[in-house]
Tab-separated table of C-alpha atoms and ligand atoms in Angstrom:
chain	number	residue	atom	x	y	z
A	1	MET	CA	5.844	-6.225	-28.376
A	2	SER	CA	5.281	-2.520	-28.147
A	3	SER	CA	2.684	-0.842	-25.960
A	4	LEU	CA	1.569	2.712	-25.401
A	5	HIS	CA	4.055	3.182	-22.580
A	6	ASP	CA	7.285	1.772	-23.920
A	7	TYR	CA	8.769	5.247	-24.262
A	8	TRP	CA	8.549	8.664	-22.647
A	9	PRO	CA	6.381	11.083	-24.623
A	10	GLU	CA	9.120	13.724	-24.779
A	11	PRO	CA	12.914	13.788	-24.486
A	12	ILE	CA	14.007	13.474	-20.865
A	13	VAL	CA	15.754	16.434	-19.286
A	14	ARG	CA	17.663	15.815	-16.051
A	15	VAL	CA	16.573	18.294	-13.412
A	16	GLN	CA	20.082	18.132	-11.983
A	17	SER	CA	21.459	19.475	-15.284
A	18	LEU	CA	18.940	22.358	-15.228
A	19	SER	CA	19.999	23.148	-11.694
A	20	GLU	CA	23.692	22.996	-12.553
A	21	SER	CA	23.239	25.236	-15.613
A	22	GLY	CA	23.109	28.153	-13.162
A	23	SER	CA	20.036	29.725	-14.770
A	24	SER	CA	18.070	32.000	-12.440
A	25	VAL	CA	14.711	30.953	-13.882
A	26	ILE	CA	13.123	27.541	-14.245
A	27	PRO	CA	11.630	26.353	-17.564
A	28	ASN	CA	7.832	26.786	-17.918
A	29	ARG	CA	7.350	23.022	-17.768
A	30	TYR	CA	8.101	23.068	-14.044
A	31	ILE	CA	5.848	26.004	-13.128
A	32	LYS	CA	2.813	24.839	-11.192
A	33	PRO	CA	-0.584	26.530	-11.385
A	34	PRO	CA	-0.907	29.102	-8.565
A	35	SER	CA	-3.214	26.886	-6.455
A	36	GLU	CA	-0.542	24.176	-6.211
A	37	ARG	CA	2.433	26.400	-5.454
A	38	PRO	CA	3.938	26.106	-2.009
A	39	LEU	CA	4.157	28.876	0.530
A	40	VAL	CA	7.857	28.449	1.108
A	41	LEU	CA	7.776	30.942	3.976
A	42	SER	CA	5.433	28.710	5.977
A	43	LEU	CA	8.430	26.412	6.435
A	44	CYS	CA	9.535	28.422	9.423
A	45	ARG	CA	6.050	29.400	10.562
A	46	ASP	CA	5.073	26.653	12.936
A	47	ALA	CA	7.998	24.372	13.443
A	48	LYS	CA	6.375	23.053	16.626
A	49	VAL	CA	3.658	21.099	14.824
A	50	ASN	CA	5.072	17.781	13.723
A	51	ILE	CA	3.827	14.301	12.920
A	52	PRO	CA	3.951	11.926	15.958
A	53	VAL	CA	7.329	10.413	16.879
A	54	ILE	CA	7.029	6.902	18.370
A	55	ASP	CA	9.764	4.979	20.186
A	56	LEU	CA	9.439	1.310	19.240
A	57	SER	CA	11.726	0.092	22.031
A	58	GLY	CA	8.598	-0.031	24.231
A	59	LEU	CA	7.495	-3.091	22.267
A	60	ASN	CA	10.562	-5.162	23.116
A	61	GLY	CA	10.770	-4.928	26.905
A	62	GLU	CA	8.944	-6.569	29.805
A	63	ASP	CA	6.868	-3.527	30.723
A	64	GLU	CA	3.305	-4.377	29.745
A	65	ASN	CA	1.976	-0.870	30.296
A	66	LEU	CA	4.628	0.606	28.062
A	67	HIS	CA	3.855	-2.040	25.452
A	68	ALA	CA	0.150	-1.170	25.512
A	69	THR	CA	0.822	2.580	25.356
A	70	THR	CA	3.152	2.152	22.395
A	71	MET	CA	0.606	0.014	20.524
A	72	ASN	CA	-2.011	2.631	21.263
A	73	ASP	CA	0.198	5.490	20.047
A	74	ILE	CA	0.730	3.639	16.770
A	75	SER	CA	-2.983	2.966	16.426
A	76	LYS	CA	-3.823	6.616	16.972
A	77	ALA	CA	-1.138	7.780	14.518
A	78	CYS	CA	-2.456	5.405	11.826
A	79	ARG	CA	-6.032	6.600	12.287
A	80	GLU	CA	-5.452	10.288	12.769
A	81	TRP	CA	-2.350	11.038	10.751
A	82	GLY	CA	-1.557	8.164	8.402
A	83	PHE	CA	2.012	9.373	8.978
A	84	PHE	CA	4.436	9.022	11.906
A	85	GLN	CA	8.139	8.705	12.674
A	86	ILE	CA	9.663	5.704	14.412
A	87	VAL	CA	12.878	5.589	16.442
A	88	ASN	CA	14.633	2.542	17.953
A	89	HIS	CA	13.249	0.543	15.052
A	90	GLY	CA	16.126	-1.960	14.901
A	91	VAL	CA	17.660	-0.846	11.584
A	92	CYS	CA	21.346	-0.110	11.994
A	93	PRO	CA	21.965	3.686	11.943
A	94	ASP	CA	25.354	3.194	10.245
A	95	LEU	CA	23.640	1.395	7.395
A	96	MET	CA	21.198	4.287	7.058
A	97	ARG	CA	24.085	6.791	6.865
A	98	GLN	CA	25.933	4.625	4.345
A	99	MET	CA	22.892	4.432	2.091
A	100	GLN	CA	22.516	8.196	2.145
A	101	SER	CA	26.134	8.831	1.302
A	102	ILE	CA	26.404	6.142	-1.381
A	103	TRP	CA	23.294	7.321	-3.187
A	104	ARG	CA	24.278	10.963	-2.918
A	105	GLU	CA	27.553	9.978	-4.528
A	106	PHE	CA	25.656	8.174	-7.285
A	107	PHE	CA	23.769	11.344	-8.233
A	108	HIS	CA	27.072	13.215	-8.387
A	109	LEU	CA	28.650	10.770	-10.844
A	110	PRO	CA	29.208	12.021	-14.405
A	111	VAL	CA	25.982	12.065	-16.381
A	112	GLU	CA	27.174	9.393	-18.893
A	113	LEU	CA	27.488	6.843	-16.094
A	114	LYS	CA	23.987	7.539	-14.852
A	115	GLN	CA	22.559	7.489	-18.372
A	116	GLU	CA	23.496	3.813	-18.650
A	117	PHE	CA	20.610	3.227	-16.259
A	118	ALA	CA	18.098	5.560	-17.958
A	119	ASN	CA	14.616	4.184	-17.345
A	120	SER	CA	11.459	3.807	-19.433
A	121	PRO	CA	7.810	3.971	-18.387
A	122	LYS	CA	7.451	0.239	-19.019
A	123	THR	CA	8.922	-0.727	-15.637
A	124	TYR	CA	10.228	2.582	-14.271
A	125	GLU	CA	13.367	0.745	-13.142
A	126	GLY	CA	16.526	2.813	-13.265
A	127	TYR	CA	17.417	6.498	-13.471
A	128	GLY	CA	14.392	8.686	-14.141
A	129	SER	CA	13.189	12.268	-14.175
A	130	ARG	CA	9.421	12.059	-14.471
A	131	LEU	CA	6.383	10.128	-13.260
A	132	GLY	CA	3.541	9.753	-15.724
A	133	VAL	CA	3.529	9.727	-19.513
A	134	GLN	CA	1.088	12.508	-20.317
A	135	LYS	CA	2.528	14.652	-23.070
A	136	GLY	CA	2.897	18.289	-22.058
A	137	ALA	CA	2.399	17.571	-18.327
A	138	VAL	CA	3.842	20.007	-15.795
A	139	LEU	CA	6.851	18.229	-14.306
A	140	ASP	CA	8.298	17.974	-10.809
A	141	TRP	CA	11.706	19.335	-9.784
A	142	SER	CA	13.431	15.998	-9.087
A	143	ASP	CA	15.364	13.059	-10.500
A	144	TYR	CA	15.235	9.570	-9.008
A	145	PHE	CA	16.530	6.020	-9.148
A	146	PHE	CA	13.973	3.232	-8.865
A	147	LEU	CA	14.763	-0.424	-8.176
A	148	HIS	CA	12.960	-3.627	-7.266
A	149	TYR	CA	13.886	-5.530	-4.129
A	150	ARG	CA	11.028	-8.063	-3.993
A	151	PRO	CA	9.710	-10.373	-5.337
A	152	GLN	CA	12.982	-12.193	-5.963
A	153	SER	CA	11.976	-12.727	-9.595
A	154	LEU	CA	12.073	-8.952	-10.236
A	155	LYS	CA	15.272	-8.256	-8.316
A	156	ASN	CA	18.217	-7.854	-10.638
A	157	HIS	CA	21.469	-6.469	-9.278
A	158	ASN	CA	22.619	-5.700	-12.809
A	159	LYS	CA	19.976	-3.012	-12.943
A	160	TRP	CA	21.358	-1.384	-9.787
A	161	PRO	CA	24.346	0.976	-10.039
A	162	ALA	CA	27.722	-0.757	-9.922
A	163	GLN	CA	29.255	2.519	-8.744
A	164	PRO	CA	29.888	3.740	-6.157
A	165	TYR	CA	31.326	0.306	-5.461
A	166	PRO	CA	29.447	-0.850	-2.325
A	167	CYS	CA	26.088	0.332	-3.701
A	168	ARG	CA	24.674	-3.093	-4.554
A	169	ALA	CA	25.753	-4.877	-1.378
A	170	THR	CA	24.667	-2.014	0.877
A	171	THR	CA	21.299	-1.659	-0.850
A	172	GLU	CA	20.821	-5.426	-0.562
A	173	GLU	CA	21.397	-5.348	3.210
A	174	TYR	CA	19.224	-2.258	3.633
A	175	GLY	CA	16.367	-3.963	1.770
A	176	LYS	CA	16.679	-7.006	3.995
A	177	GLN	CA	16.439	-4.988	7.211
A	178	LEU	CA	13.542	-2.897	5.911
A	179	VAL	CA	11.514	-5.896	4.704
A	180	ASN	CA	11.913	-7.286	8.204
A	181	LEU	CA	10.802	-4.034	9.847
A	182	CYS	CA	7.793	-3.726	7.519
A	183	GLY	CA	6.792	-7.316	8.375
A	184	ASN	CA	6.793	-6.354	12.077
A	185	LEU	CA	4.745	-3.231	11.411
A	186	MET	CA	2.216	-5.299	9.444
A	187	LYS	CA	1.705	-7.471	12.550
A	188	ILE	CA	1.273	-4.409	14.747
A	189	PHE	CA	-1.248	-2.869	12.338
A	190	SER	CA	-3.206	-6.159	12.123
A	191	GLN	CA	-3.419	-6.438	15.912
A	192	ASN	CA	-4.391	-2.802	16.303
A	193	LEU	CA	-7.187	-3.286	13.772
A	194	GLY	CA	-8.483	-6.254	15.773
A	195	LEU	CA	-7.477	-8.686	13.035
A	196	GLU	CA	-5.557	-11.916	13.308
A	197	VAL	CA	-1.844	-11.050	13.626
A	198	SER	CA	-0.912	-12.218	10.120
A	199	HIS	CA	-4.056	-10.935	8.419
A	200	LEU	CA	-2.518	-8.011	6.538
A	201	GLN	CA	0.567	-9.983	5.533
A	202	ASN	CA	-1.580	-12.841	4.204
A	203	SER	CA	-3.788	-10.408	2.284
A	204	PHE	CA	-0.612	-9.021	0.721
A	205	GLY	CA	0.251	-12.506	-0.570
A	206	GLY	CA	2.247	-13.927	2.372
A	207	GLU	CA	5.981	-14.096	1.745
A	208	ASP	CA	5.579	-13.144	-1.872
A	209	ILE	CA	5.156	-9.403	-1.326
A	210	GLY	CA	6.625	-6.664	-3.492
A	211	ALA	CA	9.167	-4.131	-2.305
A	212	CYS	CA	10.916	-1.374	-4.169
A	213	LEU	CA	13.128	1.559	-3.405
A	214	ARG	CA	13.009	4.998	-4.946
A	215	ILE	CA	15.899	7.289	-4.196
A	216	ASN	CA	14.665	10.829	-4.751
A	217	PHE	CA	17.133	13.579	-5.610
A	218	TYR	CA	15.901	17.161	-5.380
A	219	PRO	CA	18.480	19.539	-6.859
A	220	ARG	CA	18.675	23.172	-5.776
A	221	CYS	CA	16.025	25.246	-7.460
A	222	PRO	CA	16.360	28.941	-8.346
A	223	GLN	CA	12.577	29.555	-8.045
A	224	PRO	CA	11.324	27.187	-5.335
A	225	ASP	CA	8.094	29.114	-4.816
A	226	LEU	CA	6.870	28.272	-8.339
A	227	THR	CA	7.333	24.514	-8.336
A	228	LEU	CA	7.326	21.314	-6.267
A	229	GLY	CA	9.935	18.569	-5.877
A	230	LEU	CA	7.135	16.026	-5.863
A	231	SER	CA	3.501	16.922	-6.442
A	232	SER	CA	0.817	16.027	-3.950
A	233	HIS	CA	0.021	12.304	-3.964
A	234	SER	CA	-0.772	9.384	-1.701
A	235	ASP	CA	1.458	6.324	-2.000
A	236	PRO	CA	-0.312	3.634	-4.046
A	237	GLY	CA	1.177	0.594	-2.253
A	238	GLY	CA	0.961	-0.885	1.241
A	239	MET	CA	3.211	1.260	3.383
A	240	THR	CA	6.290	3.407	2.895
A	241	LEU	CA	9.385	3.772	5.063
A	242	LEU	CA	11.025	7.044	4.178
A	243	LEU	CA	14.552	7.916	5.180
A	244	PRO	CA	14.552	11.703	4.795
A	245	ASP	CA	17.536	13.999	4.390
A	246	ASP	CA	19.173	14.724	7.768
A	247	HIS	CA	19.870	18.321	6.989
A	248	VAL	CA	17.252	19.594	4.586
A	249	SER	CA	13.525	19.445	5.237
A	250	GLY	CA	11.034	19.415	2.397
A	251	LEU	CA	8.377	16.766	3.018
A	252	GLN	CA	4.949	18.223	3.751
A	253	VAL	CA	1.965	16.215	4.942
A	254	ARG	CA	-1.618	17.335	4.524
A	255	LYS	CA	-3.467	17.772	7.797
A	256	ASP	CA	-6.994	19.019	7.162
A	257	ASN	CA	-6.386	22.078	5.000
A	258	ASP	CA	-2.827	22.717	6.109
A	259	TRP	CA	0.508	21.462	4.923
A	260	ILE	CA	2.691	20.391	7.866
A	261	THR	CA	6.430	20.386	7.204
A	262	VAL	CA	7.934	17.260	8.750
A	263	GLN	CA	10.882	17.850	11.094
A	264	PRO	CA	12.854	14.595	10.913
A	265	ALA	CA	13.920	13.075	14.257
A	266	PRO	CA	17.507	11.718	14.454
A	267	ASP	CA	17.882	8.190	13.024
A	268	ALA	CA	14.144	7.944	12.447
A	269	PHE	CA	12.128	6.494	9.610
A	270	ILE	CA	8.966	8.204	8.510
A	271	VAL	CA	6.204	5.594	8.142
A	272	ASN	CA	3.157	6.250	6.040
A	273	ILE	CA	0.096	4.206	5.251
A	274	GLY	CA	-0.424	3.577	1.529
A	275	ASP	CA	-3.653	3.207	-0.438
A	276	GLN	CA	-3.721	-0.610	-0.163
A	277	ILE	CA	-3.790	-0.562	3.656
A	278	GLN	CA	-6.479	2.105	3.469
A	279	VAL	CA	-8.486	-0.344	1.328
A	280	LEU	CA	-7.839	-3.431	3.540
A	281	SER	CA	-8.719	-1.457	6.691
A	282	ASN	CA	-11.912	-0.147	5.036
A	283	ALA	CA	-10.537	3.382	5.512
A	284	ILE	CA	-10.004	3.078	9.284
A	285	TYR	CA	-6.397	3.852	8.376
A	286	LYS	CA	-5.838	6.682	5.938
A	287	SER	CA	-3.257	7.029	3.257
A	288	VAL	CA	-2.568	10.722	3.481
A	289	GLU	CA	-1.562	13.198	0.803
A	290	HIS	CA	1.939	14.536	0.897
A	291	ARG	CA	4.282	16.534	-1.315
A	292	VAL	CA	7.838	17.829	-1.384
A	293	ILE	CA	8.984	21.432	-1.590
A	294	VAL	CA	12.439	22.408	-2.819
A	295	ASN	CA	14.749	25.264	-1.996
A	296	SER	CA	17.419	27.416	-3.579
A	297	MET	CA	20.167	26.717	-1.050
A	298	GLN	CA	20.635	22.970	-0.710
A	299	GLU	CA	19.944	19.787	-2.642
A	300	ARG	CA	17.937	17.110	-0.822
A	301	LEU	CA	18.091	13.311	-0.942
A	302	SER	CA	15.463	10.910	0.379
A	303	LEU	CA	15.067	7.128	0.207
A	304	ALA	CA	11.502	5.850	-0.085
A	305	PHE	CA	11.064	2.114	0.504
A	306	PHE	CA	7.686	0.873	-0.700
A	307	TYR	CA	6.260	-2.309	0.812
A	308	ASN	CA	3.547	-3.595	-1.499
A	309	PRO	CA	1.113	-6.469	-1.977
A	310	LYS	CA	1.844	-9.239	-4.461
A	311	SER	CA	0.836	-7.626	-7.699
A	312	ASP	CA	-1.828	-9.992	-9.046
A	313	ILE	CA	-4.164	-10.772	-6.168
A	314	PRO	CA	-7.335	-8.742	-5.643
A	315	LEU	CA	-7.444	-6.653	-2.462
A	316	GLU	CA	-10.618	-5.596	-0.679
A	317	PRO	CA	-11.648	-4.521	2.835
A	318	ALA	CA	-11.155	-7.195	5.541
A	319	LYS	CA	-14.501	-8.934	6.191
A	320	GLU	CA	-14.105	-8.267	9.943
A	321	LEU	CA	-14.103	-4.524	9.268
A	322	VAL	CA	-17.235	-4.539	7.137
A	323	THR	CA	-20.468	-4.118	9.112
A	324	PRO	CA	-24.008	-3.010	8.282
A	325	ASP	CA	-23.053	0.432	9.632
A	326	ARG	CA	-19.842	0.497	7.724
A	327	PRO	CA	-20.240	-1.259	4.392
A	328	ALA	CA	-17.234	-2.084	2.228
A	329	LEU	CA	-16.010	1.211	0.815
A	330	TYR	CA	-13.908	-0.293	-1.965
A	331	GLN	CA	-14.282	-2.835	-4.717
A	332	PRO	CA	-11.610	-5.511	-5.164
A	333	MET	CA	-8.679	-4.618	-7.401
A	334	THR	CA	-5.190	-6.022	-7.945
A	335	PHE	CA	-2.166	-3.826	-7.296
A	336	ASP	CA	-1.067	-4.278	-10.927
A	337	GLU	CA	-4.299	-2.689	-12.122
A	338	TYR	CA	-4.126	-0.047	-9.459
A	339	ARG	CA	-0.645	1.301	-10.051
A	340	LEU	CA	-1.183	1.702	-13.777
A	341	TYR	CA	-3.096	4.834	-12.843
A	342	ILE	CA	-0.205	6.689	-11.159
A	343	ARG	CA	2.243	5.383	-13.736
A	344	THR	CA	0.135	6.846	-16.513
A	345	ARG	CA	-1.129	10.071	-15.021
A	346	GLY	CA	1.602	10.891	-12.512
A	347	PRO	CA	0.958	12.107	-8.953
A	348	LEU	CA	-2.582	13.502	-8.591
A	349	GLY	CA	-3.480	13.871	-4.934
A	350	LYS	CA	-5.881	11.202	-3.702
A	351	SER	CA	-7.967	10.962	-6.856
A	352	GLN	CA	-6.947	7.358	-7.417
A	353	VAL	CA	-8.071	5.711	-4.184
A	354	GLU	CA	-11.223	7.845	-4.307
A	355	SER	CA	-12.002	6.427	-7.748
A	356	LEU	CA	-12.059	2.903	-6.243
A	357	LYS	CA	-15.034	3.720	-4.034
A	358	SER	CA	-17.980	1.360	-4.428
A	359	PRO	CA	-21.051	2.939	-5.943
A	360	ARG	CA	-23.404	3.506	-2.978
B	1	LIG	C1	7.680	9.399	-2.297
B	1	LIG	C2	7.670	10.522	-1.341
B	1	LIG	C3	8.898	12.095	0.001
B	1	LIG	C4	10.261	12.700	0.125
B	1	LIG	O1	8.779	9.084	-2.816
B	1	LIG	O2	6.598	8.826	-2.550
B	1	LIG	O3	6.614	10.903	-0.914
B	1	LIG	O4	10.497	13.344	1.140
B	1	LIG	N1	8.841	11.088	-1.002
B	1	LIG	O5	11.066	12.549	-0.787
B	2	LIG	NI1	5.043	9.472	-1.349
């Protein structure tokens, strides 16, 4: 059966091939309107402002004060930033390094090998170079690989690269450790919101959650001030654990009217709240807009692990967080319905979660 989104609206061009062509100008399709262009110089402007960095080891020890302070730091970061870094999170640093090097190697394989995994907008699984199917859209300066890790029924190792050789096994182990870490964070968020410890997990569908990984590859760009690696968006799912590039910054987070360039801490994950936790928390936690800038000197690789609700159950604000003073801000919607929006229109700031607002 064919639907509107079985195919891309235009032939796919790999951004990596544009970058490698050595041209000193980028095609018009990648040139953003002036209001969206980054101020690349601001990268060095205020390197002291950063998103909070939180050491999770305080949650494992005997020290009750340290435990309480750590919980409080997380609570504050979720309310005020929607974005923070975690260190001592329990994921093996060697595994993190291996994932980065294996996936970097994947993007440097000959193009014919990668093309075997070329994706379509039907599922987005595989090797891709655009988000959204709007014909004539301005595109982002990046390629990616997208794969499903959960639910089990969607996980298919045959759709993951066979090369470089340990890719499947390493990605499998990485997914396992990250699902575990996300489950722990869900408990922490529930407790901090004053909900029963398994509230958020149960609202997500219990054990049957979704999880997927997008490996983003941002090739060098000859005109980085005219384009973006990834346009401003908020993540549609539950939460995201991002493993950024160790050497090349590029992620910017919106704070009021500024864009803060994240300075990654060693061996850290960047955690951000997605739209579905914003909805369940009745907007006590914010899913914050972010974007990626590129540069002319170095390519950049990031691994974004998305932890999502089961796709077919309606989500709405937790009853405990709805009061006469603070009525439910959102109407129930399933994640399947919700993500159609970004998959059709591509990244568009926070317009999607805003559109869910209940008529008041
Ligand atoms: C994403 C994302 C940021 C980055 O994949 O949703 O925001 O640094 N990535 O690549
Ligand atoms: Ni994102």
